[in-house]
Amino acid sequence: MQDRLLSAADTALRTLFATPHAAHPSPATGIPEAQLSAEEKKLSASYMRVNHVGEVCAQALYTAQAMVTRDEQLREHLLEAAQEEMDHLAWTHQRLQDLGERPSILNPLWFAGAFLIGTVAAKVSDRASLGFVEETENQVSLHLQSHLELLPAHDAPSRAVVSQMKADEERHAAAAVDAGALPVPLPARMLMKIASKVMTVTAHRI
């Protein structure tokens, strides 16, 4: 368990304070930057900051669940998903830099909250933990779809990143179902939506 705690601490430090590195090229690679107005650039950056926060939370969630589970196969599955989410973290971080903006200054708070939720879900049971993954990924996918509708139409690099992220999140949700996820009870789903709303509204600005 000590090794897992140290691994989780290392992930937290790398997620919050190091420049993330992707295993796969960003979908934005090779796509020319559009001539965005100052208002459009600020809008794109706001949505990419929200998406970056989501990926910070994904690292916390998967790391906590991998730390708690006693099922080695599930642990490997969670760590693999976390690595894929690290690509998203790096892609959104790069887009923020390209747009001249910074990540949310509240990222440590978002990470801590998601880590706590992931730990609690994992302690209930592995299937409950997977159910939380499924519901989280489904909600993230809906957010990403709304971002595709709201991003400037000619910001092709940002749209490419969001489109690929959406496809990956839907795949992660399907994988959780295949692994035996239990549906999240309605009250918990509603609380998750409220928490997500608070996070996205705040991260849009801060």
Coordinates of C-alpha atoms in Angstrom, one line a residue:
M1 CA 0.0 0.0 0.0
Q2 CA 2.9 2.3 0.7
D3 CA 4.1 2.0 -2.9
R4 CA 0.6 2.9 -4.1
L5 CA 0.5 6.0 -1.9
L6 CA 3.9 7.1 -3.2
S7 CA 2.7 6.5 -6.7
A8 CA -0.4 8.6 -6.1
A9 CA 1.6 11.4 -4.6
D10 CA 3.9 11.3 -7.6
T11 CA 0.9 11.6 -10.0
A12 CA -0.5 14.5 -8.0
L13 CA 2.8 16.4 -8.2
R14 CA 3.3 15.7 -11.9
T15 CA -0.3 16.6 -12.7
L16 CA -0.3 19.9 -10.8
F17 CA 3.2 21.2 -11.1
A18 CA 5.0 19.6 -14.2
T19 CA 4.5 20.2 -17.9
P20 CA 2.4 17.2 -19.0
H21 CA 3.8 15.1 -21.9
A22 CA 1.5 13.1 -24.2
A23 CA 2.3 9.7 -25.5
H24 CA 0.4 10.5 -28.8
P25 CA 0.5 13.7 -30.9
S26 CA -2.1 16.3 -30.3
P27 CA -5.0 16.2 -32.8
A28 CA -4.2 19.9 -33.3
T29 CA -0.8 19.1 -34.7
G30 CA -0.4 20.4 -38.3
I31 CA -3.7 22.3 -38.3
P32 CA -3.0 26.0 -39.0
E33 CA -4.1 28.5 -36.3
A34 CA -7.0 30.6 -37.3
Q35 CA -7.1 34.4 -37.1
L36 CA -9.2 34.7 -33.9
S37 CA -10.4 38.0 -32.5
A38 CA -9.4 38.8 -28.9
E39 CA -12.9 37.8 -27.8
E40 CA -12.8 34.6 -29.7
K41 CA -9.4 33.7 -28.4
K42 CA -10.6 34.3 -24.8
L43 CA -13.7 32.2 -25.4
S44 CA -11.7 29.3 -26.8
A45 CA -9.2 29.5 -23.9
S46 CA -12.1 29.5 -21.4
Y47 CA -13.4 26.2 -22.7
M48 CA -9.9 24.7 -23.0
R49 CA -9.3 25.7 -19.4
V50 CA -12.5 23.9 -18.3
N51 CA -11.4 20.8 -20.3
H52 CA -7.9 21.0 -18.7
V53 CA -9.6 21.0 -15.2
G54 CA -11.6 17.9 -16.3
E55 CA -8.4 16.1 -17.1
V56 CA -6.8 17.1 -13.8
C57 CA -9.8 15.6 -12.1
A58 CA -9.5 12.5 -14.3
Q59 CA -6.0 11.9 -13.1
A60 CA -7.1 12.3 -9.5
L61 CA -10.1 10.0 -10.0
Y62 CA -8.3 7.1 -11.8
T63 CA -5.2 7.4 -9.5
A64 CA -7.4 7.1 -6.3
Q65 CA -9.4 4.2 -7.7
A66 CA -6.2 2.4 -8.8
M67 CA -4.7 3.0 -5.3
V68 CA -7.7 1.4 -3.5
T69 CA -8.7 -1.6 -5.6
R70 CA -7.3 -5.0 -4.8
D71 CA -8.1 -6.3 -8.2
E72 CA -4.8 -6.1 -10.1
Q73 CA -6.5 -6.5 -13.5
L74 CA -8.8 -3.6 -12.7
R75 CA -5.9 -1.6 -11.4
E76 CA -4.0 -2.0 -14.7
H77 CA -7.2 -1.0 -16.6
L78 CA -7.5 2.2 -14.5
L79 CA -3.8 3.1 -14.9
E80 CA -4.1 2.6 -18.6
A81 CA -7.1 4.9 -18.8
A82 CA -5.2 7.4 -16.7
Q83 CA -2.4 7.3 -19.2
E84 CA -4.8 8.0 -22.0
E85 CA -6.2 10.9 -20.0
M86 CA -2.7 12.2 -19.6
D87 CA -2.7 12.8 -23.4
H88 CA -5.8 14.9 -23.0
L89 CA -4.1 16.8 -20.1
A90 CA -1.1 17.6 -22.3
W91 CA -3.2 18.5 -25.4
T92 CA -5.4 20.9 -23.4
H93 CA -2.4 22.4 -21.7
Q94 CA -0.7 23.0 -25.1
R95 CA -3.9 24.7 -26.5
L96 CA -4.0 27.0 -23.5
Q97 CA -0.4 28.0 -24.2
D98 CA -1.1 28.5 -27.9
L99 CA -4.1 30.7 -27.0
G100 CA -2.0 32.7 -24.5
E101 CA -3.8 31.6 -21.4
R102 CA -3.0 29.6 -18.2
P103 CA -4.7 26.7 -16.5
S104 CA -7.1 27.2 -13.6
I105 CA -5.4 28.4 -10.4
L106 CA -7.7 26.2 -8.5
N107 CA -6.4 23.0 -9.9
P108 CA -5.0 21.7 -6.6
L109 CA -8.5 22.1 -5.1
W110 CA -10.1 20.2 -8.1
F111 CA -7.5 17.4 -7.8
A112 CA -8.1 17.0 -4.1
G113 CA -11.9 16.9 -4.5
A114 CA -11.8 14.3 -7.3
F115 CA -9.2 12.2 -5.4
L116 CA -11.5 12.1 -2.4
I117 CA -14.5 11.1 -4.5
G118 CA -12.6 8.5 -6.3
T119 CA -11.3 7.0 -3.1
V120 CA -14.8 6.8 -1.5
A121 CA -16.3 5.3 -4.7
A122 CA -13.5 2.7 -4.8
K123 CA -14.0 1.7 -1.2
V124 CA -17.7 0.9 -1.8
S125 CA -16.8 -1.8 -4.4
D126 CA -15.0 -2.2 -7.7
R127 CA -18.2 -2.3 -9.6
A128 CA -19.4 0.9 -7.9
S129 CA -16.1 2.5 -8.8
L130 CA -16.5 1.5 -12.4
G131 CA -20.0 2.9 -12.3
F132 CA -18.7 6.2 -11.2
V133 CA -16.2 6.1 -14.1
E134 CA -19.0 5.5 -16.5
E135 CA -21.2 8.3 -15.2
T136 CA -18.3 10.7 -15.1
E137 CA -17.2 9.9 -18.6
N138 CA -20.8 10.3 -19.9
Q139 CA -21.2 13.7 -18.3
V140 CA -17.8 14.8 -19.6
S141 CA -18.8 13.7 -23.1
L142 CA -21.9 15.8 -22.9
H143 CA -19.8 18.8 -21.8
L144 CA -17.5 18.3 -24.7
Q145 CA -20.4 18.1 -27.2
S146 CA -21.6 21.5 -25.9
H147 CA -18.1 22.9 -26.3
L148 CA -18.1 21.8 -29.9
E149 CA -21.3 23.8 -30.4
L150 CA -19.9 26.9 -28.6
L151 CA -16.3 27.1 -29.7
P152 CA -15.6 29.5 -32.6
A153 CA -16.4 27.6 -35.8
H154 CA -13.0 28.4 -37.3
D155 CA -10.9 27.4 -34.3
A156 CA -10.0 24.2 -36.0
P157 CA -7.1 23.2 -33.6
S158 CA -9.3 23.4 -30.5
R159 CA -12.2 21.7 -32.1
A160 CA -9.9 18.8 -33.2
V161 CA -8.7 18.3 -29.7
V162 CA -12.2 18.4 -28.2
S163 CA -13.5 15.9 -30.8
Q164 CA -10.8 13.4 -30.1
M165 CA -11.3 13.8 -26.4
K166 CA -15.0 13.2 -26.7
A167 CA -14.4 9.9 -28.7
D168 CA -11.9 8.7 -26.0
E169 CA -14.3 9.5 -23.1
E170 CA -17.1 7.6 -24.7
R171 CA -14.8 4.6 -25.2
H172 CA -13.7 4.8 -21.5
A173 CA -17.4 4.8 -20.5
A174 CA -18.1 1.8 -22.7
A175 CA -15.1 -0.1 -21.3
A176 CA -16.3 0.6 -17.7
V177 CA -19.7 -1.0 -18.6
D178 CA -18.0 -4.0 -20.2
A179 CA -16.0 -4.4 -17.0
G180 CA -19.1 -4.7 -14.9
A181 CA -20.0 -1.1 -13.8
L182 CA -23.0 -0.7 -11.5
P183 CA -25.3 2.2 -12.4
V184 CA -24.9 5.2 -10.2
P185 CA -28.0 5.9 -8.1
L186 CA -30.0 9.0 -9.2
P187 CA -29.3 11.1 -6.1
A188 CA -25.5 10.6 -6.7
R189 CA -25.9 11.4 -10.4
M190 CA -27.6 14.7 -9.5
L191 CA -24.9 15.6 -7.0
M192 CA -22.3 14.8 -9.6
K193 CA -24.0 17.1 -12.1
I194 CA -24.2 19.9 -9.5
A195 CA -20.5 19.6 -8.6
S196 CA -19.6 19.5 -12.3
K197 CA -21.6 22.7 -12.9
V198 CA -19.8 24.5 -10.1
M199 CA -16.5 23.4 -11.4
T200 CA -17.1 24.3 -15.0
V201 CA -18.6 27.7 -14.2
T202 CA -15.7 28.5 -11.9
A203 CA -12.9 27.2 -14.2
H204 CA -14.4 29.1 -17.1
R205 CA -13.2 32.3 -15.4
I206 CA -10.5 31.3 -12.9

